[in-house]
Amino acid sequence: MAERESRSQTDDDAKKSGGFGEAVKVVVHALILALIVRTFLFQPFNIPSGSMMETLLVGDYLFVSKYSYGYSRHSFPYSLAPFSGRIWSAKPERGDIVVFKLPRDNSTDYIKRVIGLPGDRIQVIGGLLHINGEPVKKVPDGEFSGDDRGYRVNARRFIETLPNGVSYHVLELSDHARGDNTKVFEVPEGHYFMMGDNRDNSSDSRESVGYVPFENLIGRAEIIFFSVKSGESAWMVWKWPWIARWNRFFQTL
């Protein structure tokens, strides 16, 4: 009898040990799969500032396609991949919304719109964007009012249309703010000129960001999959009915 009880106890311990081992395997496999997806396919990204208003709002969560421009060392966590340049590369198009590593530190993630391609001449005169000496079409489209981390933003809204036909909204506080009158920027080979859609409240290639090397591009913003009001925390699930911006879910970019 004692031998039967001992054998039964051993079987139970073996089942528990096996069950724990299987659970660990499932977790490890899930983590590896998540790492592969994040590195090679899609990376989630949330919007921390209002520099891309109204296209992107503080509190938006979006997916960035990692494969759109190929892969560089910055495609990998902490930029640890031991190579330079890009593999399986494809160049961005004018008007793409891109996540990239800030050139001056190669670690901070920024998100802006591609305005200038290699060889382009970019200038802003009186708030009007010029590409290769030609003014970009820009027509009024009412007013914008929104929230940027507790600050109310009231601005004029315009529809800007790039030479390749890509159109989007830009915001302007005035035509005489910083960045509204610039020198001519000549985009070097292998670099891109980035600008935020919130033109008078964006640190971009006109000032501190400078030209962005092709290698620093992480991916193209594709879709907003989740959004909460500015200043709210997405992890507070019980508040979603009131803080979620449901109308922004699954908007393509």
Tab-separated table of N, CA and C in Angstrom, residues 49-124:
chain	number	residue	atom	x	y	z
A	49	SER	N	4.149	63.284	-28.649
A	49	SER	CA	4.077	64.748	-28.774
A	49	SER	C	3.140	65.127	-29.914
A	50	GLY	N	2.863	66.422	-30.010
A	50	GLY	CA	1.911	66.899	-31.016
A	50	GLY	C	2.549	67.364	-32.307
A	51	SER	N	3.762	66.958	-32.614
A	51	SER	CA	4.456	67.480	-33.790
A	51	SER	C	3.859	66.999	-35.109
A	52	MET	N	3.039	65.930	-35.066
A	52	MET	CA	2.422	65.424	-36.287
A	52	MET	C	0.914	65.654	-36.319
A	53	MET	N	0.404	66.529	-35.430
A	53	MET	CA	-1.010	66.887	-35.480
A	53	MET	C	-1.365	67.461	-36.856
A	54	GLU	N	-2.590	67.236	-37.409
A	54	GLU	CA	-3.607	66.412	-36.806
A	54	GLU	C	-3.595	64.991	-37.323
A	55	THR	N	-2.624	64.691	-38.177
A	55	THR	CA	-2.512	63.338	-38.710
A	55	THR	C	-2.354	62.329	-37.587
A	56	LEU	N	-1.459	62.633	-36.636
A	56	LEU	CA	-1.230	61.777	-35.480
A	56	LEU	C	-1.380	62.605	-34.214
A	57	LEU	N	-2.106	62.067	-33.245
A	57	LEU	CA	-2.373	62.777	-32.005
A	57	LEU	C	-1.666	62.093	-30.845
A	58	VAL	N	-1.352	62.875	-29.816
A	58	VAL	CA	-0.794	62.301	-28.601
A	58	VAL	C	-1.789	61.268	-28.063
A	59	GLY	N	-1.287	60.062	-27.798
A	59	GLY	CA	-2.164	58.987	-27.340
A	59	GLY	C	-2.511	57.985	-28.416
A	60	ASP	N	-2.089	58.241	-29.664
A	60	ASP	CA	-2.265	57.264	-30.733
A	60	ASP	C	-1.223	56.156	-30.607
A	61	TYR	N	-1.646	54.935	-30.896
A	61	TYR	CA	-0.746	53.784	-30.961
A	61	TYR	C	-0.827	53.215	-32.370
A	62	LEU	N	0.324	53.012	-32.977
A	62	LEU	CA	0.311	52.581	-34.370
A	62	LEU	C	1.324	51.478	-34.617
A	63	PHE	N	1.153	50.812	-35.761
A	63	PHE	CA	2.108	49.804	-36.191
A	63	PHE	C	2.983	50.388	-37.291
A	64	VAL	N	4.285	50.106	-37.171
A	64	VAL	CA	5.269	50.526	-38.159
A	64	VAL	C	5.772	49.280	-38.880
A	65	SER	N	5.695	49.276	-40.208
A	65	SER	CA	6.180	48.125	-40.969
A	65	SER	C	7.699	48.189	-41.074
A	66	LYS	N	8.373	47.159	-40.573
A	66	LYS	CA	9.830	47.141	-40.555
A	66	LYS	C	10.416	46.752	-41.909
A	67	TYR	N	9.652	46.060	-42.721
A	67	TYR	CA	10.144	45.539	-44.000
A	67	TYR	C	10.058	46.552	-45.137
A	68	SER	N	9.375	47.676	-44.920
A	68	SER	CA	9.096	48.617	-46.018
A	68	SER	C	10.357	49.146	-46.682
A	69	TYR	N	11.386	49.429	-45.890
A	69	TYR	CA	12.621	50.003	-46.421
A	69	TYR	C	13.810	49.059	-46.276
A	70	GLY	N	13.541	47.791	-45.986
A	70	GLY	CA	14.635	46.862	-45.722
A	70	GLY	C	15.112	46.996	-44.284
A	71	TYR	N	16.277	46.458	-43.993
A	71	TYR	CA	16.739	46.373	-42.608
A	71	TYR	C	18.143	46.956	-42.445
A	72	SER	N	18.293	47.705	-41.359
A	72	SER	CA	19.608	48.206	-40.964
A	72	SER	C	19.851	47.750	-39.532
A	73	ARG	N	20.972	48.135	-38.975
A	73	ARG	CA	21.238	47.734	-37.584
A	73	ARG	C	20.189	48.317	-36.640
A	74	HIS	N	19.557	49.456	-37.042
A	74	HIS	CA	18.545	50.078	-36.189
A	74	HIS	C	17.214	49.338	-36.232
A	75	SER	N	17.093	48.359	-37.115
A	75	SER	CA	15.888	47.541	-37.141
A	75	SER	C	15.854	46.564	-35.970
A	76	PHE	N	16.995	46.330	-35.365
A	76	PHE	CA	17.117	45.343	-34.302
A	76	PHE	C	17.096	46.030	-32.937
A	77	PRO	N	16.647	45.320	-31.911
A	77	PRO	CA	16.614	45.921	-30.567
A	77	PRO	C	17.966	46.503	-30.167
A	78	TYR	N	17.925	47.735	-29.687
A	78	TYR	CA	19.120	48.448	-29.224
A	78	TYR	C	20.184	48.612	-30.313
A	79	SER	N	19.772	48.483	-31.584
A	79	SER	CA	20.681	48.664	-32.729
A	79	SER	C	21.918	47.776	-32.615
A	80	LEU	N	21.714	46.540	-32.159
A	80	LEU	CA	22.843	45.663	-31.854
A	80	LEU	C	23.366	44.868	-33.049
A	81	ALA	N	22.658	44.896	-34.177
A	81	ALA	CA	23.113	44.096	-35.315
A	81	ALA	C	24.491	44.568	-35.782
A	82	PRO	N	25.418	43.641	-36.024
A	82	PRO	CA	26.808	44.009	-36.345
A	82	PRO	C	27.048	44.258	-37.832
A	83	PHE	N	26.282	45.170	-38.437
A	83	PHE	CA	26.537	45.526	-39.833
A	83	PHE	C	26.098	46.958	-40.064
A	84	SER	N	26.557	47.542	-41.166
A	84	SER	CA	26.180	48.915	-41.517
A	84	SER	C	25.419	48.900	-42.831
A	85	GLY	N	24.782	50.045	-43.157
A	85	GLY	CA	23.996	50.129	-44.376
A	85	GLY	C	22.654	49.432	-44.224
A	86	ARG	N	22.035	49.037	-45.360
A	86	ARG	CA	20.746	48.361	-45.341
A	86	ARG	C	20.801	47.127	-46.224
A	87	ILE	N	20.013	46.125	-45.863
A	87	ILE	CA	19.856	44.946	-46.715
A	87	ILE	C	18.404	44.864	-47.176
A	88	TRP	N	18.200	44.321	-48.381
A	88	TRP	CA	16.865	44.241	-48.991
A	88	TRP	C	16.193	45.617	-48.964
A	89	SER	N	16.958	46.637	-49.291
A	89	SER	CA	16.480	48.010	-49.119
A	89	SER	C	15.496	48.433	-50.205
A	90	ALA	N	14.570	49.294	-49.809
A	90	ALA	CA	13.643	49.961	-50.717
A	90	ALA	C	13.524	51.392	-50.225
A	91	LYS	N	13.630	52.343	-51.116
A	91	LYS	CA	13.685	53.740	-50.703
A	91	LYS	C	12.291	54.289	-50.380
A	92	PRO	N	12.214	55.179	-49.387
A	92	PRO	CA	10.929	55.784	-49.042
A	92	PRO	C	10.448	56.723	-50.136
A	93	GLU	N	9.156	56.941	-50.165
A	93	GLU	CA	8.565	57.879	-51.112
A	93	GLU	C	8.251	59.187	-50.398
A	94	ARG	N	8.230	60.251	-51.169
A	94	ARG	CA	7.883	61.553	-50.625
A	94	ARG	C	6.461	61.490	-50.042
A	95	GLY	N	6.330	61.931	-48.804
A	95	GLY	CA	5.028	61.900	-48.147
A	95	GLY	C	4.852	60.761	-47.170
A	96	ASP	N	5.745	59.770	-47.188
A	96	ASP	CA	5.673	58.676	-46.215
A	96	ASP	C	5.842	59.218	-44.799
A	97	ILE	N	5.135	58.614	-43.849
A	97	ILE	CA	5.347	58.914	-42.433
A	97	ILE	C	6.300	57.855	-41.892
A	98	VAL	N	7.438	58.311	-41.364
A	98	VAL	CA	8.538	57.401	-41.067
A	98	VAL	C	8.989	57.534	-39.615
A	99	VAL	N	9.261	56.389	-38.993
A	99	VAL	CA	9.936	56.365	-37.691
A	99	VAL	C	11.423	56.154	-37.949
A	100	PHE	N	12.252	56.957	-37.300
A	100	PHE	CA	13.698	56.876	-37.523
A	100	PHE	C	14.449	57.182	-36.233
A	101	LYS	N	15.707	56.819	-36.224
A	101	LYS	CA	16.582	57.148	-35.100
A	101	LYS	C	17.151	58.553	-35.308
A	102	LEU	N	17.090	59.369	-34.273
A	102	LEU	CA	17.620	60.719	-34.332
A	102	LEU	C	19.108	60.675	-34.658
A	103	PRO	N	19.540	61.350	-35.724
A	103	PRO	CA	20.943	61.234	-36.156
A	103	PRO	C	21.974	61.614	-35.103
A	104	ARG	N	21.668	62.581	-34.239
A	104	ARG	CA	22.703	63.043	-33.323
A	104	ARG	C	22.991	62.067	-32.185
A	105	ASP	N	22.059	61.106	-31.924
A	105	ASP	CA	22.378	60.136	-30.871
A	105	ASP	C	22.146	58.681	-31.301
A	106	ASN	N	21.515	58.493	-32.458
A	106	ASN	CA	21.250	57.149	-32.993
A	106	ASN	C	20.506	56.249	-32.019
A	107	SER	N	19.714	56.857	-31.119
A	107	SER	CA	18.970	56.035	-30.160
A	107	SER	C	17.530	56.515	-29.953
A	108	THR	N	17.293	57.821	-30.027
A	108	THR	CA	15.956	58.362	-29.807
A	108	THR	C	15.084	58.153	-31.043
A	109	ASP	N	13.880	57.620	-30.837
A	109	ASP	CA	12.942	57.416	-31.941
A	109	ASP	C	12.168	58.690	-32.234
A	110	TYR	N	12.132	59.081	-33.502
A	110	TYR	CA	11.341	60.215	-33.964
A	110	TYR	C	10.380	59.734	-35.041
A	111	ILE	N	9.270	60.469	-35.212
A	111	ILE	CA	8.350	60.176	-36.303
A	111	ILE	C	8.013	61.474	-37.025
A	112	LYS	N	8.253	61.502	-38.330
A	112	LYS	CA	8.009	62.681	-39.157
A	112	LYS	C	7.590	62.230	-40.555
A	113	ARG	N	7.318	63.214	-41.403
A	113	ARG	CA	6.952	62.934	-42.786
A	113	ARG	C	8.143	63.215	-43.703
A	114	VAL	N	8.363	62.328	-44.679
A	114	VAL	CA	9.426	62.530	-45.664
A	114	VAL	C	9.000	63.634	-46.622
A	115	ILE	N	9.774	64.721	-46.635
A	115	ILE	CA	9.486	65.848	-47.523
A	115	ILE	C	10.525	65.951	-48.629
A	116	GLY	N	11.785	65.803	-48.272
A	116	GLY	CA	12.865	65.947	-49.247
A	116	GLY	C	13.605	64.653	-49.490
A	117	LEU	N	13.829	64.330	-50.776
A	117	LEU	CA	14.585	63.148	-51.170
A	117	LEU	C	16.023	63.544	-51.485
A	118	PRO	N	16.931	62.588	-51.595
A	118	PRO	CA	18.321	62.924	-51.925
A	118	PRO	C	18.421	63.774	-53.198
A	119	GLY	N	19.174	64.872	-53.092
A	119	GLY	CA	19.337	65.771	-54.231
A	119	GLY	C	18.337	66.902	-54.293
A	120	ASP	N	17.276	66.859	-53.484
A	120	ASP	CA	16.262	67.923	-53.475
A	120	ASP	C	16.796	69.190	-52.825
A	121	ARG	N	16.203	70.310	-53.226
A	121	ARG	CA	16.416	71.590	-52.555
A	121	ARG	C	15.108	71.970	-51.851
A	122	ILE	N	15.175	72.133	-50.533
A	122	ILE	CA	13.993	72.404	-49.717
A	122	ILE	C	14.128	73.769	-49.069
A	123	GLN	N	13.053	74.535	-49.125
A	123	GLN	CA	13.036	75.834	-48.452
A	123	GLN	C	11.606	76.167	-48.051
A	124	VAL	N	11.470	76.880	-46.931
A	124	VAL	CA	10.170	77.397	-46.503
A	124	VAL	C	10.229	78.913	-46.557
